[in-house]
PDB file of C-alpha atoms in Angstrom:
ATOM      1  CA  UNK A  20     -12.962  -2.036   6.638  1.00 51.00           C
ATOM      2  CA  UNK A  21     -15.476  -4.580   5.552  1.00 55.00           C
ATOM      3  CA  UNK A  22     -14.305  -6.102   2.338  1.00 58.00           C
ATOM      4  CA  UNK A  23     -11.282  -4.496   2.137  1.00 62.00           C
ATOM      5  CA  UNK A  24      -7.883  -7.065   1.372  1.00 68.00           C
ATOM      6  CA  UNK A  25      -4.530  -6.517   0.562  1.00 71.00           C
ATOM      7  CA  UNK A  26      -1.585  -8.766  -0.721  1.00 70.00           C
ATOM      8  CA  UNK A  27       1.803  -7.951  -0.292  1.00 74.00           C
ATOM      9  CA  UNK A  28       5.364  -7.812  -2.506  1.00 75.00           C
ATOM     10  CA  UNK A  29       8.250  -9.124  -0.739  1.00 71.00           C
ATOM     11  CA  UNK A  30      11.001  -7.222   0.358  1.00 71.00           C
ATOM     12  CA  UNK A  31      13.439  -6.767  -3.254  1.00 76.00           C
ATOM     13  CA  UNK A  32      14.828  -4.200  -4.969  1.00 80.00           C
ATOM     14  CA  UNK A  33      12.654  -1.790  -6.723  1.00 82.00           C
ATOM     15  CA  UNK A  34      13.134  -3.566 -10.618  1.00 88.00           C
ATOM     16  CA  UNK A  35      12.642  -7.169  -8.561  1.00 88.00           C
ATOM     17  CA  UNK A  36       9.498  -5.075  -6.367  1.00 84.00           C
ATOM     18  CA  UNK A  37       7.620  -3.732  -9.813  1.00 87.00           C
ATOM     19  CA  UNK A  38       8.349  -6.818 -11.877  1.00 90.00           C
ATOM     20  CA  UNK A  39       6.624  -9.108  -8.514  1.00 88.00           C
ATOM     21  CA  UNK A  40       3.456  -6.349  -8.750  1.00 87.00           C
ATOM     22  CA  UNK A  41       2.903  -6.798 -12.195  1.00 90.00           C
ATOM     23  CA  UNK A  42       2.910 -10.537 -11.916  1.00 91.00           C
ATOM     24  CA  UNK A  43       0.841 -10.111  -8.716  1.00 88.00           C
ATOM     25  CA  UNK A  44      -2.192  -8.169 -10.313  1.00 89.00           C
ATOM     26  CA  UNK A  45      -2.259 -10.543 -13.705  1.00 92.00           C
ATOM     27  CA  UNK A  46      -2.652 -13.489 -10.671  1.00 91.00           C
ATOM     28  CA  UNK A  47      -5.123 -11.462  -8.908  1.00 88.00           C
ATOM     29  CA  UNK A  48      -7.417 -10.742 -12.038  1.00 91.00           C
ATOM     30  CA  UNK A  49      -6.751 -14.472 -13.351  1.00 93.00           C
ATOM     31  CA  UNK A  50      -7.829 -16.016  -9.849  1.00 91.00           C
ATOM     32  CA  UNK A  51     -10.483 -14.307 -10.153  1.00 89.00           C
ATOM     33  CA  UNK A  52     -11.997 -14.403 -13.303  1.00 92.00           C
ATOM     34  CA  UNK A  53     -11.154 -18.883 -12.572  1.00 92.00           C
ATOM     35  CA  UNK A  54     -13.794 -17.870  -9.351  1.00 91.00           C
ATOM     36  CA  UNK A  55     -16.352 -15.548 -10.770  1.00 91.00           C
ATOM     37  CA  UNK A  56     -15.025 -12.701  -8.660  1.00 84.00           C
ATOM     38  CA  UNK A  57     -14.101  -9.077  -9.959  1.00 82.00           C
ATOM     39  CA  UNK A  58     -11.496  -7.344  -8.206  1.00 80.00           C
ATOM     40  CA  UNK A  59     -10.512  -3.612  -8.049  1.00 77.00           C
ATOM     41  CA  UNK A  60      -7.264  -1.772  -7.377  1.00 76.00           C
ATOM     42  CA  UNK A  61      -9.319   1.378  -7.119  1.00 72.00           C
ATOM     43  CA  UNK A  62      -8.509   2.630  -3.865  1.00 67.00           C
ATOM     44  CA  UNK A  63     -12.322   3.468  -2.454  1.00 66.00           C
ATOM     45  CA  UNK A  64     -14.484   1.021  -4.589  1.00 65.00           C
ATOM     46  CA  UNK A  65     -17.400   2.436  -3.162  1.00 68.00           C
ATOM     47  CA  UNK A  66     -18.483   6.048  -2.243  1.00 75.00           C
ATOM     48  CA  UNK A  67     -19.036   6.645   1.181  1.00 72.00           C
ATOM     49  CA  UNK A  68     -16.859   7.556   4.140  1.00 70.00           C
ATOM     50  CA  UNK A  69     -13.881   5.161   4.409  1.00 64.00           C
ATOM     51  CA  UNK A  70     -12.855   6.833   7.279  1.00 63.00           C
ATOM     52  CA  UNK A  71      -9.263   8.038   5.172  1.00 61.00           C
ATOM     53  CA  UNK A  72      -9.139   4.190   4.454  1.00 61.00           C
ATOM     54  CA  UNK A  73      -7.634   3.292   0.873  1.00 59.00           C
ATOM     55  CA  UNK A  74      -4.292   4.038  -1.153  1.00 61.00           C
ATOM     56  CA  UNK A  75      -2.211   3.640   2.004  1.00 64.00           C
ATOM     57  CA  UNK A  76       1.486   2.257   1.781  1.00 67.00           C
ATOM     58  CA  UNK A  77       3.525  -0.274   4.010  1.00 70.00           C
ATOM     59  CA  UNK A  78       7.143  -0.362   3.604  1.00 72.00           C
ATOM     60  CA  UNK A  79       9.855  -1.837   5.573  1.00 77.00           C
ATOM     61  CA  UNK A  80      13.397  -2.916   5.439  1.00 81.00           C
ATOM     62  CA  UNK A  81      16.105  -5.548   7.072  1.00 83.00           C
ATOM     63  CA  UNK A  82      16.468  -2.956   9.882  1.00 84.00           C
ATOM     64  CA  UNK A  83      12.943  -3.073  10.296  1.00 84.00           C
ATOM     65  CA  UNK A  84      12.044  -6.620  10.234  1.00 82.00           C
ATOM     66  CA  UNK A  85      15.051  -7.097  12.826  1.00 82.00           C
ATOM     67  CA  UNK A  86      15.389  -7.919  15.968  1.00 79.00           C
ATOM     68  CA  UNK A  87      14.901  -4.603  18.087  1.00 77.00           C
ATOM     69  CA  UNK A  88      13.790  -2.843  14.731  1.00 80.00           C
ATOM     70  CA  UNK A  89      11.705  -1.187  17.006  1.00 87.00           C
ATOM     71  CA  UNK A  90      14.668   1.550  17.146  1.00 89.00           C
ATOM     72  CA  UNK A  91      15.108   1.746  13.703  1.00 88.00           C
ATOM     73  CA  UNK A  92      11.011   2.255  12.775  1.00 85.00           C
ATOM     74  CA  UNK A  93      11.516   5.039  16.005  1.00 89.00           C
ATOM     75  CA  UNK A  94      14.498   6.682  13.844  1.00 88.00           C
ATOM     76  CA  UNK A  95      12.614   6.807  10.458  1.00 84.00           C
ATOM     77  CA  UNK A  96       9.753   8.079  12.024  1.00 84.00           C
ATOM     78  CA  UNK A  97      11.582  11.249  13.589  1.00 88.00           C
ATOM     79  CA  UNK A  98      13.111  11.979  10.027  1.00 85.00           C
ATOM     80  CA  UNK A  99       9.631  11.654   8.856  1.00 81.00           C
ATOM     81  CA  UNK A 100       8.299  14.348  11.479  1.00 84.00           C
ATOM     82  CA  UNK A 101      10.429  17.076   9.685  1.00 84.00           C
ATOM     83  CA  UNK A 102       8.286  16.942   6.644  1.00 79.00           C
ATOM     84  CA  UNK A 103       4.886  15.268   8.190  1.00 75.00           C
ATOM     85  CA  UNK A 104       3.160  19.113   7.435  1.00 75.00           C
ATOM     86  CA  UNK A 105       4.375  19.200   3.736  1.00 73.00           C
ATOM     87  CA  UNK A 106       3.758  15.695   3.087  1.00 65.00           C
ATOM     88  CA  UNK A 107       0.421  15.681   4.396  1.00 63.00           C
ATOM     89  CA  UNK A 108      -0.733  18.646   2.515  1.00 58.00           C
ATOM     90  CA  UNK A 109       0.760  17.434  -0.708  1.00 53.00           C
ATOM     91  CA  UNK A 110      -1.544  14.360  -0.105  1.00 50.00           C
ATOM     92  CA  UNK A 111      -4.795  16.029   1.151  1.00 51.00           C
ATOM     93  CA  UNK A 112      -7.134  16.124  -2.003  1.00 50.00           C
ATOM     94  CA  UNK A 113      -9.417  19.774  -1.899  1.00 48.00           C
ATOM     95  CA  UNK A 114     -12.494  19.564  -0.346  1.00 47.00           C
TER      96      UNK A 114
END
């Protein structure tokens, strides 16, 4: 999506993950206040249709990042499946 960025937090434990975040956003908004740029962490900025763009989540693990990790993304997705209808729902704001 046009103007649309994202950074990303290393792979650490979940203290290690928040603390990185925190420290992340204050160097986000300091950068750019240094640049006369305002950024958001809203997740649509603007109204419109995004096309179900914003607030998404990438994770990923050693397995993952592995050689042949393939297999292992393949495996976490079919133990995702189980739930896919509850967890979408749950997510899906009302219309």
């Amino acid at each position: 999506m046009p103007g649309q960025w994202e950074f990303q937090i290393g792979a650490l434990g979940p203290l290690e993950v928040a603390d990185e975040l925190w420290i992340a956003r204050w160097l986000l908004y300091r950068i750019g206040e240094e640049f006369g740029v305002s950024a958001t962490l809203y997740p649509k900025p603007v109204k419109g249709d995004w096309n179900g763009a914003g607030a998404h989540t990438n994770f990923s693990t050693k397995g993952t990042r592995a050689t042949g990790g393939m297999k292992v993304i393949e495996a976490a997705m079919k133990k995702l499946e189980a739930r896919h209808e509850q967890a979408h729902c749950r997510l899906r704001r009302p219309q």
